[in-house]
């Protein structure tokens, strides 16, 4: 609304006359503890396809720095989920993930001939560090395909289906039970090294045929296998291991597989969810299921390496990723959000942290810090709360953590600048902290002031993400 010039002048005069300076109005964010949505499992990434080998080849100092950037809750992103790749390839050439049974044992009911090198392309090293040094509790082991000899196309790459699921018959027989045994054996190798796999996936992008490990599956075919896998896990006492399905490429594609899975919904009593990647369709609405839903893979795959938080809204910029995570959490109600790769070399944005070409530097992008803002303060078990208000143009979300703290995220993608006052109904903050990420800050601590009524004020700059954490206990 444009005020008439005369009136504006009058207002200016009045202001002058009273030496009255309008303070920049603080906007109020209201958090409602009684409105609860999904429970969070966390945030994460992957070092599959031999990316873990690249990390492991760094100097000890850079190894530690890279691990800290991923998993440390005070100096890094504090990731709470690691996604590992279960190999299906006959060898380790190129970036293949080698199988624990590279050669067919002779048939589906022959005694297995497993081979385990205790290294798994350095994924054992990353997993052990994540779990033992940094306390990561969620390890997602995910196969891209069954080994080739278990499939209709006799190749772990180029699509094909698991022999024995509906519509996939093979002269070698039905390999469903052998594949289930194989996946359980993989978990057991990790267990023997002190790493508990908590989530198990047997498909990746089953809607796509690629020149690397890939296996096609419909929802119905996935259900055929889950009917074998779940009891096989239970018999081996892995009753707590959650079966995931299906990591489809695109949110709508995953939604499309759900009806085929309806026959195993009871078996899905211990299944945490449907997993997905949003390369083709972003998580814009909830998937129809009673299980938690994870976004397991996304990245700016081809964009030239960008480490900045905001410049021109490029696909690799940190602010963009803060918003993508926000959308998946608040529109699709996801319980977890995983980037594709954590640390690796090369000139694209397919990873969060780049190993320099001379391998003498490890360089975090602002995408990592966008994740850090979420991951450090929205811990596994946190419940999303209703949140409204906030500065014009800003996105606001809120969570109650298991430790009782309330964590509020404010993403200002526009140019609005101002202070916010966070009020949590029925919650009197005794202390609070705020962290800022923008072009010049990496989750740096900012002032947060507790008011006499228990609300908390903090500043939100333009093009930034600010997290405010409120504690109501003396800490
Ligand atoms: C995380 O980083 C902090 C700060 O650099 C350091 O003091 C701490 O030891 C690290 N934590 C772990 C588990 O390495
Ligand atoms: C599973 O646990 C039961 C009870 O503790 C035990 O008797 C059985 O041997 C275990 N089975 C396996 C395969 O470890
Ligand atoms: C997802 O969260 C929204 C609030 O953002 C809520 O209104 C909706 O009911 C939730 N949907 C499901 C399926 O949980
Ligand atoms: C996000 O991370 C950056 C970089 O560490 C930091 O400066 C910023 O304060 C963080 N924001 C939140 C909301 O934690």
XYZ file of C-alpha atoms in Angstrom, residues 105-330:
226
model
C 28.088 -71.368 -5.123
C 26.494 -73.568 -7.844
C 22.796 -72.980 -7.237
C 20.273 -71.440 -4.872
C 20.409 -74.311 -2.387
C 24.146 -75.065 -2.610
C 26.227 -74.319 0.499
C 27.230 -70.634 0.307
C 30.820 -69.629 -0.499
C 31.150 -66.265 1.203
C 34.361 -64.233 1.026
C 34.951 -61.409 3.499
C 37.991 -59.144 3.533
C 37.026 -57.293 6.726
C 37.434 -54.009 4.862
C 34.495 -53.669 2.475
C 36.162 -50.901 0.494
C 36.941 -49.000 3.716
C 33.271 -48.863 4.659
C 34.167 -50.905 7.757
C 36.626 -48.155 8.727
C 34.120 -45.311 8.233
C 31.387 -47.276 10.027
C 33.611 -48.124 12.967
C 34.682 -44.481 13.331
C 31.099 -43.244 13.022
C 29.766 -45.682 15.615
C 32.639 -45.944 18.087
C 34.235 -42.491 17.945
C 31.212 -40.319 17.247
C 28.314 -42.369 18.651
C 26.334 -42.777 15.421
C 23.547 -45.272 16.114
C 21.871 -45.656 12.751
C 23.674 -47.649 10.062
C 21.724 -48.280 6.875
C 23.129 -51.143 4.752
C 21.690 -50.975 1.262
C 22.229 -53.284 -1.717
C 22.007 -51.809 -5.196
C 21.479 -55.291 -6.645
C 21.761 -58.993 -5.926
C 24.856 -60.667 -7.450
C 24.442 -61.329 -11.188
C 24.022 -65.113 -10.899
C 20.874 -64.548 -8.775
C 19.235 -62.460 -11.532
C 17.357 -62.893 -14.766
C 20.068 -61.079 -16.764
C 23.013 -62.883 -15.107
C 24.674 -59.520 -14.406
C 24.622 -57.301 -11.307
C 24.464 -54.273 -13.641
C 21.993 -53.357 -16.372
C 18.759 -54.049 -14.520
C 17.308 -57.550 -14.513
C 15.247 -58.990 -11.654
C 15.794 -61.301 -8.718
C 15.093 -64.898 -9.822
C 11.995 -66.158 -8.056
C 9.935 -62.987 -7.625
C 6.688 -62.793 -9.614
C 7.323 -62.774 -13.331
C 11.044 -63.553 -12.968
C 11.825 -67.210 -13.522
C 15.335 -68.527 -14.146
C 16.645 -71.922 -15.202
C 18.982 -71.793 -12.178
C 15.988 -71.699 -9.822
C 14.511 -69.410 -7.138
C 17.187 -67.302 -5.406
C 14.971 -65.383 -2.936
C 16.075 -67.369 0.130
C 19.730 -67.365 -0.980
C 19.624 -63.546 -1.383
C 18.034 -63.147 2.054
C 20.727 -65.380 3.588
C 23.379 -63.340 1.780
C 22.096 -60.034 3.202
C 21.914 -61.509 6.706
C 25.502 -62.744 6.348
C 26.620 -59.222 5.422
C 25.034 -57.845 8.602
C 26.700 -60.584 10.608
C 30.168 -59.638 9.316
C 29.578 -56.091 10.572
C 28.150 -57.307 13.880
C 31.280 -59.381 14.461
C 33.301 -56.156 14.119
C 31.082 -54.300 16.594
C 28.920 -52.385 14.101
C 25.177 -53.014 14.380
C 23.354 -52.502 11.103
C 19.959 -51.042 12.048
C 18.285 -50.745 8.634
C 18.546 -53.087 5.673
C 17.628 -52.304 2.076
C 17.740 -54.770 -0.807
C 16.988 -52.376 -3.686
C 18.243 -49.065 -4.999
C 16.396 -47.187 -7.723
C 14.473 -50.305 -8.816
C 12.675 -48.167 -11.407
C 15.912 -47.569 -13.334
C 18.339 -49.650 -15.421
C 21.929 -48.402 -15.216
C 25.336 -49.547 -16.456
C 26.399 -50.013 -12.809
C 24.800 -52.242 -10.153
C 21.032 -52.048 -10.630
C 18.073 -54.390 -10.188
C 14.509 -53.785 -11.327
C 11.543 -54.399 -9.051
C 7.890 -53.496 -8.840
C 6.189 -53.043 -5.488
C 4.686 -56.533 -5.823
C 8.089 -58.108 -6.576
C 9.589 -56.301 -3.580
C 6.757 -57.700 -1.429
C 7.563 -61.227 -2.697
C 11.091 -60.844 -1.372
C 10.151 -59.119 1.911
C 8.033 -62.206 2.719
C 11.292 -64.184 2.703
C 13.675 -61.583 4.097
C 11.744 -60.636 7.251
C 11.511 -64.202 8.639
C 15.135 -64.849 7.684
C 16.226 -61.817 9.716
C 14.022 -62.864 12.636
C 15.403 -66.402 12.626
C 18.916 -64.997 12.881
C 17.763 -62.872 15.850
C 17.892 -59.610 13.904
C 14.387 -58.759 15.042
C 15.375 -55.099 15.571
C 16.796 -54.650 12.090
C 14.293 -52.703 10.025
C 13.669 -53.678 6.422
C 13.490 -50.677 4.130
C 11.922 -50.374 0.747
C 12.450 -49.285 -2.029
C 14.749 -46.294 -2.597
C 12.857 -45.512 -5.798
C 14.248 -42.735 -7.963
C 11.706 -40.004 -7.425
C 9.105 -39.411 -4.763
C 6.163 -40.101 -7.075
C 7.756 -43.357 -8.234
C 8.086 -44.503 -4.614
C 4.467 -43.536 -4.001
C 3.579 -45.639 -7.052
C 5.192 -48.744 -5.516
C 3.178 -48.511 -2.294
C 0.078 -50.384 -3.441
C 2.221 -53.374 -4.461
C 3.628 -53.416 -0.929
C 0.226 -53.487 0.757
C 0.299 -57.289 1.094
C 3.356 -57.029 3.377
C 2.055 -54.181 5.490
C 1.764 -56.554 8.465
C 5.320 -57.716 7.905
C 6.080 -54.063 7.794
C 5.324 -53.864 11.503
C 9.059 -53.631 11.996
C 9.761 -51.872 8.740
C 10.607 -48.247 9.241
C 9.840 -47.014 5.878
C 9.959 -46.188 2.287
C 13.128 -44.704 1.087
C 13.546 -42.596 -1.860
C 15.659 -40.248 -3.843
C 14.337 -37.024 -5.201
C 16.351 -36.628 -8.373
C 13.274 -36.748 -10.553
C 10.460 -35.694 -8.263
C 11.079 -33.952 -4.980
C 9.460 -34.986 -1.707
C 6.583 -32.521 -1.836
C 3.862 -34.500 -0.078
C 3.685 -37.342 2.464
C 3.880 -40.931 1.184
C 0.819 -42.865 2.230
C 2.187 -45.214 4.921
C 2.207 -45.743 8.668
C 5.983 -46.148 8.601
C 8.626 -43.467 8.922
C 9.753 -42.153 5.540
C 13.327 -41.298 4.661
C 14.745 -39.307 1.788
C 17.874 -41.441 1.284
C 19.695 -39.800 -1.552
C 19.875 -36.449 -3.263
C 22.650 -34.257 -4.678
C 23.501 -31.661 -7.280
C 25.212 -34.420 -9.269
C 26.742 -32.517 -12.185
C 27.010 -28.878 -11.089
C 30.523 -27.392 -10.894
C 31.885 -27.384 -7.332
C 30.279 -24.565 -5.344
C 31.187 -23.980 -1.703
C 29.121 -20.796 -1.154
C 25.943 -20.363 0.954
C 24.227 -17.868 -1.330
C 25.176 -16.182 -4.576
C 22.637 -16.596 -7.396
C 20.531 -19.457 -6.115
C 22.678 -22.052 -7.911
C 21.852 -25.731 -7.457
C 24.869 -26.370 -5.207
C 24.439 -23.425 -2.848
C 24.004 -24.057 0.869
C 20.839 -21.985 1.263
C 19.187 -24.072 -1.434
C 19.936 -27.241 0.499
C 18.689 -25.794 3.770
C 15.403 -25.181 1.916
C 15.289 -28.617 0.278
C 15.661 -30.236 3.682
C 12.999 -27.901 5.062
C 10.545 -28.846 2.297
C 11.095 -32.589 2.721
C 10.587 -32.330 6.480
C 7.606 -30.006 6.515
